[in-house]
Amino acid sequence: DQKRYTSGLDLSGNVAADAPAALALASRLTAVLTEGLGDRCIRAVPRLVGTKEQGSGSGGDRGVAVLIGLQLEASNLERTLDRGPSAESEDAQRFRAFWGPEKSELRRFKDGSVLECVVWAKPPAGRQAESKRQPAVVTQIVQHLLRRHFKDMAPECSVVAGPVGFVSNLKEEDRRLWISFEAFRAHLCQLSSLPLTIKDVHPVDPAFSYTAISSIIAPATADGVSRSLHK
């Protein structure tokens, strides 16, 4: 199953004044992200959550925050070139308006077609984890769409993704778990002695979706010491 990748967009830093305004914002966000991600996005689900005053003992309500959950198609995540309509078609102007003149560009292909396209930076080979300097393609797309269509709130938004990236407050043992898994996955995919080629490996343990209640504890070793499997 190549549909295990999930991503979340947290807009709690820029809350709407009330539920109707937040609902309208959520609807527009969902539409923009769905169009921009294209076949990378299987489903986008908006959610409204109440937030509390930071550091307020009374727990006063600040308003309503917007969360957008994305279910992504793993096979399309790392594509760095998105082809748009023909430069001569009626849809070309809308394509340029959606992505912006700084991102949309014309490209000629071997078959002679000239298309509007958007290009994303390719993460380095062998990357073990996403970083701010080397964001995943999906993160690049989401951040560009926020800057383009939601300029005022873009600086306050945060993207929480896995396994595309790490949650900002991820514990060190969970970070090491991801790095170990990526190394293991790469090793399996490079095996040449098997009759079938392993294209990809996806984790299923709750720890990889940040929903594990506690670390899995390994049975005691010969020295009588219990150790966490995450380590």
PDB file of N, CA and C in Angstrom, residues 57-110:
ATOM      1  N   GLY A  57      -4.172  31.336  32.762  1.00  0.00           N
ATOM      2  CA  GLY A  57      -4.679  30.399  33.738  1.00  0.00           C
ATOM      3  C   GLY A  57      -6.165  30.184  33.614  1.00  0.00           C
ATOM      4  N   SER A  58      -6.877  31.153  33.100  1.00  0.00           N
ATOM      5  CA  SER A  58      -8.328  31.032  32.969  1.00  0.00           C
ATOM      6  C   SER A  58      -8.736  30.201  31.764  1.00  0.00           C
ATOM      7  N   GLY A  59      -7.753  29.944  30.884  1.00  0.00           N
ATOM      8  CA  GLY A  59      -8.055  29.134  29.696  1.00  0.00           C
ATOM      9  C   GLY A  59      -8.993  29.834  28.748  1.00  0.00           C
ATOM     10  N   GLY A  60      -8.870  31.155  28.595  1.00  0.00           N
ATOM     11  CA  GLY A  60      -9.755  31.905  27.712  1.00  0.00           C
ATOM     12  C   GLY A  60      -9.653  31.452  26.274  1.00  0.00           C
ATOM     13  N   ASP A  61     -10.760  31.486  25.585  1.00  0.00           N
ATOM     14  CA  ASP A  61     -10.827  31.028  24.202  1.00  0.00           C
ATOM     15  C   ASP A  61     -10.340  32.126  23.262  1.00  0.00           C
ATOM     16  N   ARG A  62      -9.364  31.792  22.396  1.00  0.00           N
ATOM     17  CA  ARG A  62      -8.855  32.758  21.419  1.00  0.00           C
ATOM     18  C   ARG A  62      -9.713  32.781  20.164  1.00  0.00           C
ATOM     19  N   GLY A  63     -10.372  31.685  19.857  1.00  0.00           N
ATOM     20  CA  GLY A  63     -11.127  31.615  18.624  1.00  0.00           C
ATOM     21  C   GLY A  63     -11.067  30.213  18.064  1.00  0.00           C
ATOM     22  N   VAL A  64     -11.092  30.106  16.756  1.00  0.00           N
ATOM     23  CA  VAL A  64     -11.097  28.802  16.092  1.00  0.00           C
ATOM     24  C   VAL A  64      -9.891  28.711  15.176  1.00  0.00           C
ATOM     25  N   ALA A  65      -9.146  27.616  15.293  1.00  0.00           N
ATOM     26  CA  ALA A  65      -7.991  27.379  14.433  1.00  0.00           C
ATOM     27  C   ALA A  65      -8.366  26.382  13.348  1.00  0.00           C
ATOM     28  N   VAL A  66      -7.621  26.392  12.264  1.00  0.00           N
ATOM     29  CA  VAL A  66      -7.891  25.516  11.123  1.00  0.00           C
ATOM     30  C   VAL A  66      -6.752  24.505  10.985  1.00  0.00           C
ATOM     31  N   LEU A  67      -7.120  23.240  10.893  1.00  0.00           N
ATOM     32  CA  LEU A  67      -6.174  22.169  10.602  1.00  0.00           C
ATOM     33  C   LEU A  67      -6.598  21.501   9.298  1.00  0.00           C
ATOM     34  N   ILE A  68      -5.643  21.242   8.427  1.00  0.00           N
ATOM     35  CA  ILE A  68      -5.929  20.540   7.182  1.00  0.00           C
ATOM     36  C   ILE A  68      -5.130  19.247   7.182  1.00  0.00           C
ATOM     37  N   GLY A  69      -5.833  18.119   7.142  1.00  0.00           N
ATOM     38  CA  GLY A  69      -5.165  16.824   7.062  1.00  0.00           C
ATOM     39  C   GLY A  69      -5.092  16.357   5.613  1.00  0.00           C
ATOM     40  N   LEU A  70      -3.931  15.885   5.200  1.00  0.00           N
ATOM     41  CA  LEU A  70      -3.733  15.447   3.820  1.00  0.00           C
ATOM     42  C   LEU A  70      -3.322  13.984   3.785  1.00  0.00           C
ATOM     43  N   GLN A  71      -3.971  13.210   2.937  1.00  0.00           N
ATOM     44  CA  GLN A  71      -3.536  11.844   2.666  1.00  0.00           C
ATOM     45  C   GLN A  71      -2.876  11.864   1.296  1.00  0.00           C
ATOM     46  N   LEU A  72      -1.625  11.413   1.244  1.00  0.00           N
ATOM     47  CA  LEU A  72      -0.818  11.590   0.043  1.00  0.00           C
ATOM     48  C   LEU A  72      -0.509  10.269  -0.637  1.00  0.00           C
ATOM     49  N   GLU A  73      -0.318  10.343  -1.944  1.00  0.00           N
ATOM     50  CA  GLU A  73       0.048   9.183  -2.754  1.00  0.00           C
ATOM     51  C   GLU A  73       1.567   9.101  -2.832  1.00  0.00           C
ATOM     52  N   ALA A  74       2.139   8.084  -2.222  1.00  0.00           N
ATOM     53  CA  ALA A  74       3.588   7.981  -2.080  1.00  0.00           C
ATOM     54  C   ALA A  74       4.323   7.950  -3.417  1.00  0.00           C
ATOM     55  N   SER A  75       3.732   7.302  -4.426  1.00  0.00           N
ATOM     56  CA  SER A  75       4.429   7.144  -5.706  1.00  0.00           C
ATOM     57  C   SER A  75       4.627   8.456  -6.445  1.00  0.00           C
ATOM     58  N   ASN A  76       3.904   9.511  -6.063  1.00  0.00           N
ATOM     59  CA  ASN A  76       4.026  10.788  -6.766  1.00  0.00           C
ATOM     60  C   ASN A  76       4.703  11.879  -5.937  1.00  0.00           C
ATOM     61  N   LEU A  77       5.120  11.559  -4.722  1.00  0.00           N
ATOM     62  CA  LEU A  77       5.588  12.599  -3.810  1.00  0.00           C
ATOM     63  C   LEU A  77       6.847  13.317  -4.287  1.00  0.00           C
ATOM     64  N   GLU A  78       7.788  12.589  -4.846  1.00  0.00           N
ATOM     65  CA  GLU A  78       9.089  13.171  -5.171  1.00  0.00           C
ATOM     66  C   GLU A  78       9.190  13.701  -6.596  1.00  0.00           C
ATOM     67  N   ARG A  79       8.091  13.758  -7.332  1.00  0.00           N
ATOM     68  CA  ARG A  79       8.137  14.308  -8.694  1.00  0.00           C
ATOM     69  C   ARG A  79       8.488  15.790  -8.628  1.00  0.00           C
ATOM     70  N   THR A  80       9.485  16.205  -9.378  1.00  0.00           N
ATOM     71  CA  THR A  80       9.961  17.589  -9.303  1.00  0.00           C
ATOM     72  C   THR A  80       9.468  18.470 -10.451  1.00  0.00           C
ATOM     73  N   LEU A  81       8.822  17.874 -11.454  1.00  0.00           N
ATOM     74  CA  LEU A  81       8.308  18.658 -12.577  1.00  0.00           C
ATOM     75  C   LEU A  81       6.821  18.392 -12.742  1.00  0.00           C
ATOM     76  N   ASP A  82       6.037  19.434 -12.642  1.00  0.00           N
ATOM     77  CA  ASP A  82       4.595  19.321 -12.854  1.00  0.00           C
ATOM     78  C   ASP A  82       4.235  20.010 -14.163  1.00  0.00           C
ATOM     79  N   ARG A  83       3.689  19.251 -15.094  1.00  0.00           N
ATOM     80  CA  ARG A  83       3.325  19.784 -16.399  1.00  0.00           C
ATOM     81  C   ARG A  83       1.921  20.360 -16.370  1.00  0.00           C
ATOM     82  N   GLY A  84       1.791  21.527 -16.942  1.00  0.00           N
ATOM     83  CA  GLY A  84       0.503  22.193 -17.025  1.00  0.00           C
ATOM     84  C   GLY A  84      -0.037  22.172 -18.429  1.00  0.00           C
ATOM     85  N   PRO A  85      -0.917  23.092 -18.750  1.00  0.00           N
ATOM     86  CA  PRO A  85      -1.539  23.125 -20.082  1.00  0.00           C
ATOM     87  C   PRO A  85      -0.594  23.679 -21.144  1.00  0.00           C
ATOM     88  N   SER A  86      -0.995  23.537 -22.378  1.00  0.00           N
ATOM     89  CA  SER A  86      -0.241  24.113 -23.489  1.00  0.00           C
ATOM     90  C   SER A  86      -0.212  25.624 -23.352  1.00  0.00           C
ATOM     91  N   ALA A  87       0.898  26.208 -23.771  1.00  0.00           N
ATOM     92  CA  ALA A  87       1.054  27.656 -23.663  1.00  0.00           C
ATOM     93  C   ALA A  87       0.008  28.412 -24.483  1.00  0.00           C
ATOM     94  N   GLU A  88      -0.571  27.751 -25.476  1.00  0.00           N
ATOM     95  CA  GLU A  88      -1.541  28.401 -26.352  1.00  0.00           C
ATOM     96  C   GLU A  88      -2.982  28.133 -25.944  1.00  0.00           C
ATOM     97  N   SER A  89      -3.180  27.341 -24.902  1.00  0.00           N
ATOM     98  CA  SER A  89      -4.540  26.986 -24.510  1.00  0.00           C
ATOM     99  C   SER A  89      -5.158  28.063 -23.617  1.00  0.00           C
ATOM    100  N   GLU A  90      -6.467  27.988 -23.448  1.00  0.00           N
ATOM    101  CA  GLU A  90      -7.173  28.952 -22.609  1.00  0.00           C
ATOM    102  C   GLU A  90      -6.836  28.779 -21.128  1.00  0.00           C
ATOM    103  N   ASP A  91      -6.400  27.569 -20.742  1.00  0.00           N
ATOM    104  CA  ASP A  91      -6.099  27.293 -19.337  1.00  0.00           C
ATOM    105  C   ASP A  91      -4.726  27.816 -18.915  1.00  0.00           C
ATOM    106  N   ALA A  92      -3.905  28.224 -19.885  1.00  0.00           N
ATOM    107  CA  ALA A  92      -2.542  28.655 -19.549  1.00  0.00           C
ATOM    108  C   ALA A  92      -2.545  29.884 -18.652  1.00  0.00           C
ATOM    109  N   GLN A  93      -3.421  30.832 -18.943  1.00  0.00           N
ATOM    110  CA  GLN A  93      -3.468  32.057 -18.131  1.00  0.00           C
ATOM    111  C   GLN A  93      -3.877  31.751 -16.692  1.00  0.00           C
ATOM    112  N   ARG A  94      -4.850  30.865 -16.535  1.00  0.00           N
ATOM    113  CA  ARG A  94      -5.280  30.492 -15.185  1.00  0.00           C
ATOM    114  C   ARG A  94      -4.161  29.761 -14.450  1.00  0.00           C
ATOM    115  N   PHE A  95      -3.419  28.913 -15.149  1.00  0.00           N
ATOM    116  CA  PHE A  95      -2.301  28.184 -14.554  1.00  0.00           C
ATOM    117  C   PHE A  95      -1.254  29.159 -14.035  1.00  0.00           C
ATOM    118  N   ARG A  96      -0.919  30.167 -14.860  1.00  0.00           N
ATOM    119  CA  ARG A  96       0.080  31.159 -14.446  1.00  0.00           C
ATOM    120  C   ARG A  96      -0.418  31.984 -13.264  1.00  0.00           C
ATOM    121  N   ALA A  97      -1.709  32.297 -13.258  1.00  0.00           N
ATOM    122  CA  ALA A  97      -2.270  33.071 -12.154  1.00  0.00           C
ATOM    123  C   ALA A  97      -2.261  32.266 -10.862  1.00  0.00           C
ATOM    124  N   PHE A  98      -2.478  30.969 -10.970  1.00  0.00           N
ATOM    125  CA  PHE A  98      -2.522  30.119  -9.783  1.00  0.00           C
ATOM    126  C   PHE A  98      -1.138  29.979  -9.158  1.00  0.00           C
ATOM    127  N   TRP A  99      -0.124  29.721  -9.975  1.00  0.00           N
ATOM    128  CA  TRP A  99       1.227  29.489  -9.454  1.00  0.00           C
ATOM    129  C   TRP A  99       2.045  30.754  -9.329  1.00  0.00           C
ATOM    130  N   GLY A 100       1.702  31.778 -10.069  1.00  0.00           N
ATOM    131  CA  GLY A 100       2.453  33.023 -10.025  1.00  0.00           C
ATOM    132  C   GLY A 100       3.524  33.071 -11.088  1.00  0.00           C
ATOM    133  N   PRO A 101       3.833  34.260 -11.597  1.00  0.00           N
ATOM    134  CA  PRO A 101       4.838  34.382 -12.659  1.00  0.00           C
ATOM    135  C   PRO A 101       6.243  33.980 -12.215  1.00  0.00           C
ATOM    136  N   GLU A 102       6.499  34.036 -10.904  1.00  0.00           N
ATOM    137  CA  GLU A 102       7.832  33.667 -10.408  1.00  0.00           C
ATOM    138  C   GLU A 102       8.036  32.151 -10.383  1.00  0.00           C
ATOM    139  N   LYS A 103       6.945  31.387 -10.491  1.00  0.00           N
ATOM    140  CA  LYS A 103       7.057  29.918 -10.412  1.00  0.00           C
ATOM    141  C   LYS A 103       6.717  29.239 -11.720  1.00  0.00           C
ATOM    142  N   SER A 104       5.739  29.733 -12.436  1.00  0.00           N
ATOM    143  CA  SER A 104       5.340  29.119 -13.699  1.00  0.00           C
ATOM    144  C   SER A 104       6.345  29.463 -14.789  1.00  0.00           C
ATOM    145  N   GLU A 105       6.696  28.491 -15.595  1.00  0.00           N
ATOM    146  CA  GLU A 105       7.652  28.722 -16.682  1.00  0.00           C
ATOM    147  C   GLU A 105       7.307  27.845 -17.876  1.00  0.00           C
ATOM    148  N   LEU A 106       7.717  28.282 -19.057  1.00  0.00           N
ATOM    149  CA  LEU A 106       7.474  27.521 -20.281  1.00  0.00           C
ATOM    150  C   LEU A 106       8.610  26.538 -20.511  1.00  0.00           C
ATOM    151  N   ARG A 107       8.238  25.325 -20.923  1.00  0.00           N
ATOM    152  CA  ARG A 107       9.250  24.315 -21.232  1.00  0.00           C
ATOM    153  C   ARG A 107       8.844  23.587 -22.513  1.00  0.00           C
ATOM    154  N   ARG A 108       9.858  23.343 -23.346  1.00  0.00           N
ATOM    155  CA  ARG A 108       9.628  22.601 -24.585  1.00  0.00           C
ATOM    156  C   ARG A 108      10.085  21.159 -24.383  1.00  0.00           C
ATOM    157  N   PHE A 109       9.271  20.201 -24.831  1.00  0.00           N
ATOM    158  CA  PHE A 109       9.579  18.793 -24.647  1.00  0.00           C
ATOM    159  C   PHE A 109       9.940  18.132 -25.977  1.00  0.00           C
ATOM    160  N   LYS A 110      10.442  16.906 -25.890  1.00  0.00           N
ATOM    161  CA  LYS A 110      10.955  16.220 -27.061  1.00  0.00           C
ATOM    162  C   LYS A 110       9.908  16.031 -28.147  1.00  0.00           C
TER     163      LYS A 110
END
